[in-house]
Structures are given as structure tokens and as C-alpha cells.
PDB file of C-alpha atoms in Angstrom:
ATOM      1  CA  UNK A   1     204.550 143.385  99.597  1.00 95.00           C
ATOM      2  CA  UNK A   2     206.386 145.423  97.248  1.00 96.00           C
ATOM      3  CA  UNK A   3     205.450 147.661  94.335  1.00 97.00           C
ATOM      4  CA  UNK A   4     207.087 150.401  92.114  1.00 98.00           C
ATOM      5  CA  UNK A   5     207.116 154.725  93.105  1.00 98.00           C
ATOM      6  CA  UNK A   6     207.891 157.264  90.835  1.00 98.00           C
ATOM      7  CA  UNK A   7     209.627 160.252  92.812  1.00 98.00           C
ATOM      8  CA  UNK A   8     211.592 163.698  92.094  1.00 96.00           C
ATOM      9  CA  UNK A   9     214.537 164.673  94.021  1.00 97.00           C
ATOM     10  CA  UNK A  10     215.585 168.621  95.195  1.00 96.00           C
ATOM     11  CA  UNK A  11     216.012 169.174  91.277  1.00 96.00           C
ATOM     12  CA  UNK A  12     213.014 168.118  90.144  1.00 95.00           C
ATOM     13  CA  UNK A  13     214.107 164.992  88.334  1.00 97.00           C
ATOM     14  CA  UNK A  14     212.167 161.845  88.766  1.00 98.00           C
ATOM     15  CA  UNK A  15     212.920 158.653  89.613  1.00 98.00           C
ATOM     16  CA  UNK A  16     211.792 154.494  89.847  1.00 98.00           C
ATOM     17  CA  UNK A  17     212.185 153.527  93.433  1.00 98.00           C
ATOM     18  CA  UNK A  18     210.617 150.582  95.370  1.00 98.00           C
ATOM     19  CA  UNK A  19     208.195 150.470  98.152  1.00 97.00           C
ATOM     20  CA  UNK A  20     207.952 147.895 100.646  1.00 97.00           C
ATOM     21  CA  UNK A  21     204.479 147.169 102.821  1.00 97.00           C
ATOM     22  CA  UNK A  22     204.993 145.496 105.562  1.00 97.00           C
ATOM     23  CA  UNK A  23     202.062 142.535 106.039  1.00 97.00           C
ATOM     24  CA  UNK A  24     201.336 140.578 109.425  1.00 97.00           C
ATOM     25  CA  UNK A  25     199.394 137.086 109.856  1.00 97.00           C
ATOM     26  CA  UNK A  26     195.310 138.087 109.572  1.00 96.00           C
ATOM     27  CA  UNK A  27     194.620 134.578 110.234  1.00 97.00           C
ATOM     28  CA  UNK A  28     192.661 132.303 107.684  1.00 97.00           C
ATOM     29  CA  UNK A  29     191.949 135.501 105.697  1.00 97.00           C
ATOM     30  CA  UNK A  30     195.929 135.553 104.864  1.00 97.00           C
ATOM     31  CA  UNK A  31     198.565 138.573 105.665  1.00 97.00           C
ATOM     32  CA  UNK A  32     197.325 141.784 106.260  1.00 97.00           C
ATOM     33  CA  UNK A  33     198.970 145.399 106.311  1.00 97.00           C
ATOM     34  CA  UNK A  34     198.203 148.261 108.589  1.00 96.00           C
ATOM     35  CA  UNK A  35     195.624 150.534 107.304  1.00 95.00           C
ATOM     36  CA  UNK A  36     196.565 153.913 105.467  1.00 95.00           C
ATOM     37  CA  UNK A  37     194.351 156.648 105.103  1.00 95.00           C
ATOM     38  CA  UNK A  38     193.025 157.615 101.686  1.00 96.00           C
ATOM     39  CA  UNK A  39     191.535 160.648  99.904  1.00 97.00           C
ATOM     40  CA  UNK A  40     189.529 160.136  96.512  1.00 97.00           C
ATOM     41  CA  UNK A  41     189.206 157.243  94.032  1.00 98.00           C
ATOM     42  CA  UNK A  42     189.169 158.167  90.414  1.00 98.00           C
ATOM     43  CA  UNK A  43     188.356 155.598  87.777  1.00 98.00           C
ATOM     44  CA  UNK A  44     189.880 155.977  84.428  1.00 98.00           C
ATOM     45  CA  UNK A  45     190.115 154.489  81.001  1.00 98.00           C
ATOM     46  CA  UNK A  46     193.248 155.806  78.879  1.00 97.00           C
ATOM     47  CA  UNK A  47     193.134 155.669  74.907  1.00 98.00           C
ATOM     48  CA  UNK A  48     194.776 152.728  73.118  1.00 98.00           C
ATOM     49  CA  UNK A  49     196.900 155.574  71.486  1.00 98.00           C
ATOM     50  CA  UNK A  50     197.669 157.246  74.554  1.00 98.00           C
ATOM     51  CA  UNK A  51     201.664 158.836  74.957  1.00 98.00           C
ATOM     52  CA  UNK A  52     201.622 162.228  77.522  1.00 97.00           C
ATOM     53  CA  UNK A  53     204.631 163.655  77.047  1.00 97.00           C
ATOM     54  CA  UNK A  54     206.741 164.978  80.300  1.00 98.00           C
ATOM     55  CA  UNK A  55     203.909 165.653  83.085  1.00 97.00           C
ATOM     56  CA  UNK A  56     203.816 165.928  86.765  1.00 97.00           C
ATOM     57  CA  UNK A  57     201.678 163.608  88.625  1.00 97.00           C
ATOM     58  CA  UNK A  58     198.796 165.821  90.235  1.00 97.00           C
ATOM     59  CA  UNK A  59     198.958 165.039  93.232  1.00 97.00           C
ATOM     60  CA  UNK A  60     200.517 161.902  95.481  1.00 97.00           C
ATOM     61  CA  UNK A  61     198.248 159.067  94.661  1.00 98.00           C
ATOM     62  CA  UNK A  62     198.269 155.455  93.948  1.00 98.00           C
ATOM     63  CA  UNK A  63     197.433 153.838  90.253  1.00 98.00           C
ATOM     64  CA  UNK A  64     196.084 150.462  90.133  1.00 98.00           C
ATOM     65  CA  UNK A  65     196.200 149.019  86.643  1.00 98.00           C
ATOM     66  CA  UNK A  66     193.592 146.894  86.059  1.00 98.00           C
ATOM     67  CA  UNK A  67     193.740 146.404  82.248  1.00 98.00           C
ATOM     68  CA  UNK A  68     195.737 146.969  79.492  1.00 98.00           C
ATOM     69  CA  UNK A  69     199.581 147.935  79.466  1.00 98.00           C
ATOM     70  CA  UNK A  70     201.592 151.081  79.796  1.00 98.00           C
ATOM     71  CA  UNK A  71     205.190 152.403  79.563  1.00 98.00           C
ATOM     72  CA  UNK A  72     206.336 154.752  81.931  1.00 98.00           C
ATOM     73  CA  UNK A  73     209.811 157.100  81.557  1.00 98.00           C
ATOM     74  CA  UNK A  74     211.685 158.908  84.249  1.00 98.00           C
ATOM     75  CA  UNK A  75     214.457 161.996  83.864  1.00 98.00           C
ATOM     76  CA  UNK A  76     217.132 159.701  83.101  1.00 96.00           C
ATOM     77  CA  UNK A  77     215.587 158.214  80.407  1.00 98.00           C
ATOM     78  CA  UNK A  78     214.852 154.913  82.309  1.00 98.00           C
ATOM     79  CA  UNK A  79     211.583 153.108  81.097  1.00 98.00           C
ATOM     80  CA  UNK A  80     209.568 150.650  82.905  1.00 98.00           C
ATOM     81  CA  UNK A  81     206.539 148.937  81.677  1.00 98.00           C
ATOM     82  CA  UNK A  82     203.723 147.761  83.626  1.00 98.00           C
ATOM     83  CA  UNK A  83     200.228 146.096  83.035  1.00 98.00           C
ATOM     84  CA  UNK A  84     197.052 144.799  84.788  1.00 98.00           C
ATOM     85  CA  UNK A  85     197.666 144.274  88.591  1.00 97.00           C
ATOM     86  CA  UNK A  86     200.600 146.505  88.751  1.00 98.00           C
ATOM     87  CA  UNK A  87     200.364 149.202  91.457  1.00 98.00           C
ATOM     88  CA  UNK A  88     202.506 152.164  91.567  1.00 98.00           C
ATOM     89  CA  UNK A  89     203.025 155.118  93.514  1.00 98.00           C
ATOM     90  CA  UNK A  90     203.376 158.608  92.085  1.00 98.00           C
ATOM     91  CA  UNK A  91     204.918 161.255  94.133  1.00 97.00           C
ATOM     92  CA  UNK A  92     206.638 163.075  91.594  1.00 97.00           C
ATOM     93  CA  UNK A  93     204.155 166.021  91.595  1.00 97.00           C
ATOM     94  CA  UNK A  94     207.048 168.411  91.340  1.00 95.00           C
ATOM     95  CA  UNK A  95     209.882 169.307  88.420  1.00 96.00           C
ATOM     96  CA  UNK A  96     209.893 167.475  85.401  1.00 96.00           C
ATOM     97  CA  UNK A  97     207.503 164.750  85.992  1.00 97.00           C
ATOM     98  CA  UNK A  98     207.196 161.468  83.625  1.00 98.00           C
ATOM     99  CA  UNK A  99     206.419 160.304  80.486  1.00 98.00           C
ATOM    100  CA  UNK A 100     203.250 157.694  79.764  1.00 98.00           C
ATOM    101  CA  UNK A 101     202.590 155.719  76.719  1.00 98.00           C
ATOM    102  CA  UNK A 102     200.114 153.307  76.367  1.00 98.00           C
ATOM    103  CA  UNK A 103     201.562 150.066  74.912  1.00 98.00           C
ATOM    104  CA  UNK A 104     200.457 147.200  72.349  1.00 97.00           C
ATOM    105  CA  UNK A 105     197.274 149.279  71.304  1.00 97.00           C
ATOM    106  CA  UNK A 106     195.447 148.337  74.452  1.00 96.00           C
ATOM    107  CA  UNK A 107     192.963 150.755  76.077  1.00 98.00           C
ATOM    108  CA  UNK A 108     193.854 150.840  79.373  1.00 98.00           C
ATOM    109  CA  UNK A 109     191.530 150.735  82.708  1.00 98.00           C
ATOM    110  CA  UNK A 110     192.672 151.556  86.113  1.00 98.00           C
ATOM    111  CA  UNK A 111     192.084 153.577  89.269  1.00 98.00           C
ATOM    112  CA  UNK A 112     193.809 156.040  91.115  1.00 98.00           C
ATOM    113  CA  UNK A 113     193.373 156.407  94.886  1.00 98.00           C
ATOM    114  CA  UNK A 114     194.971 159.777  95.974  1.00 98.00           C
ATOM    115  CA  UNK A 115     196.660 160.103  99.249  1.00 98.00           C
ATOM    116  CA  UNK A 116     195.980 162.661 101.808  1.00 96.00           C
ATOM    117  CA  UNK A 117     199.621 164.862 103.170  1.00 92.00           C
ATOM    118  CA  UNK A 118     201.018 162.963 105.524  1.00 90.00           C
ATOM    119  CA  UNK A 119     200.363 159.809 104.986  1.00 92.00           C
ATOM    120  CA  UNK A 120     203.125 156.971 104.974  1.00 90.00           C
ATOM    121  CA  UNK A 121     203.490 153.643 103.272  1.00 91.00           C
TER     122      UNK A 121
END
């Protein structure tokens, strides 16, 4: 399973990058991966007019669109949009951050699941 991270390097520019999960056989419930320790879930519903300007993420944490569609933008100008059942993870909680926009004057609804330190996906 794969999905999208946002990320900063030493000089606090972000990045897209890719993360992979690996999944095993769970039988006739279908492929399962390990399980990961998580902190607090946060529902949220974002303005059809939303657009934050450059803002790190605060704190490491996953965002599960359910609704709606967004645009995100990185340091280099790179833009990426996603929309309902996209999941990303944002580590970039340092430097310069990202941009978010919401997109085609949708309200958006989704949930963030923040990640304690130390744990790996």
C-alpha cells in the first residue's frame, strides 16, 4: 500500500515523497499490515474557501480525506492535489512548511490521526 508524505530536509524545505506499507495475507478478511501505534484523532471540516498560506504541520500525523478536494504546495513550488480517500503523511513540522488550498469550492471533511515519536511506517 502506498500513499503520499510531505517532509522537510536539514534546511527546512519540504518535500512530496512516497510511503510504502507493507501488507501480508489476513486470510478471507484480505491483506493486512502490522499495527502502528497512534496518538489522537481529530476530526475536521475545512471551509470551501480555504487557502493557508506557508504553515508547518503541527505535529507528525496522518490526514485522511474523506470529502471534498484540496491542493497541497511544497518549497519548490511543486503542487499535488488530492481528494476523498487520499491519505497523506505530514512530517514537515519544521522550516517552511506547505501551502493548502481547498479546491473546486468544496468544503472539505477529513481526520487527522497524530503519531506518537518514534513510530515507523
Amino acid at each position: 500500500m502506498q500513499f503520499i508524505r510531505i517532509y522537510n530536509d536539514d534546511q527546512g524545505k519540504s518535500h512530496f515523497g512516497e510511503v510504502n506499507i507493507d501488507v501480508r495475507d489476513g486470510g478471507p478478511i484480505g491483506m493486512l499490515s502490522e499495527r502502528f501505534e497512534a496518538g489522537e484523532m481529530i476530526f475536521r471540516e475545512t471551509p470551501a474557501d480555504y487557502d493557508f498560506k506557508w504553515h508547518p504541520a503541527p505535529q507528525r500525523q496522518l490526514l485522511f480525506i474523506i470529502k471534498g478536494s484540496c491542493e497541497f504546495k511544497v518549497s519548490s513550488g511543486e503542487t499535488r492535489q488530492f481528494k476523498g480517500g487520499d491519505v497523506l503523511l505530514l512530517e514537515d513540522t519544521e522550516g517552511e512548511g506547505h501551502c493548502s488550498k481547498a479546491l473546486n469550492n468544496e468544503i472539505r471533511h477529513s481526520i487527522f490521526v497524530t503519531l506518537p515519536e518514534g513510530t515507523v511506517l
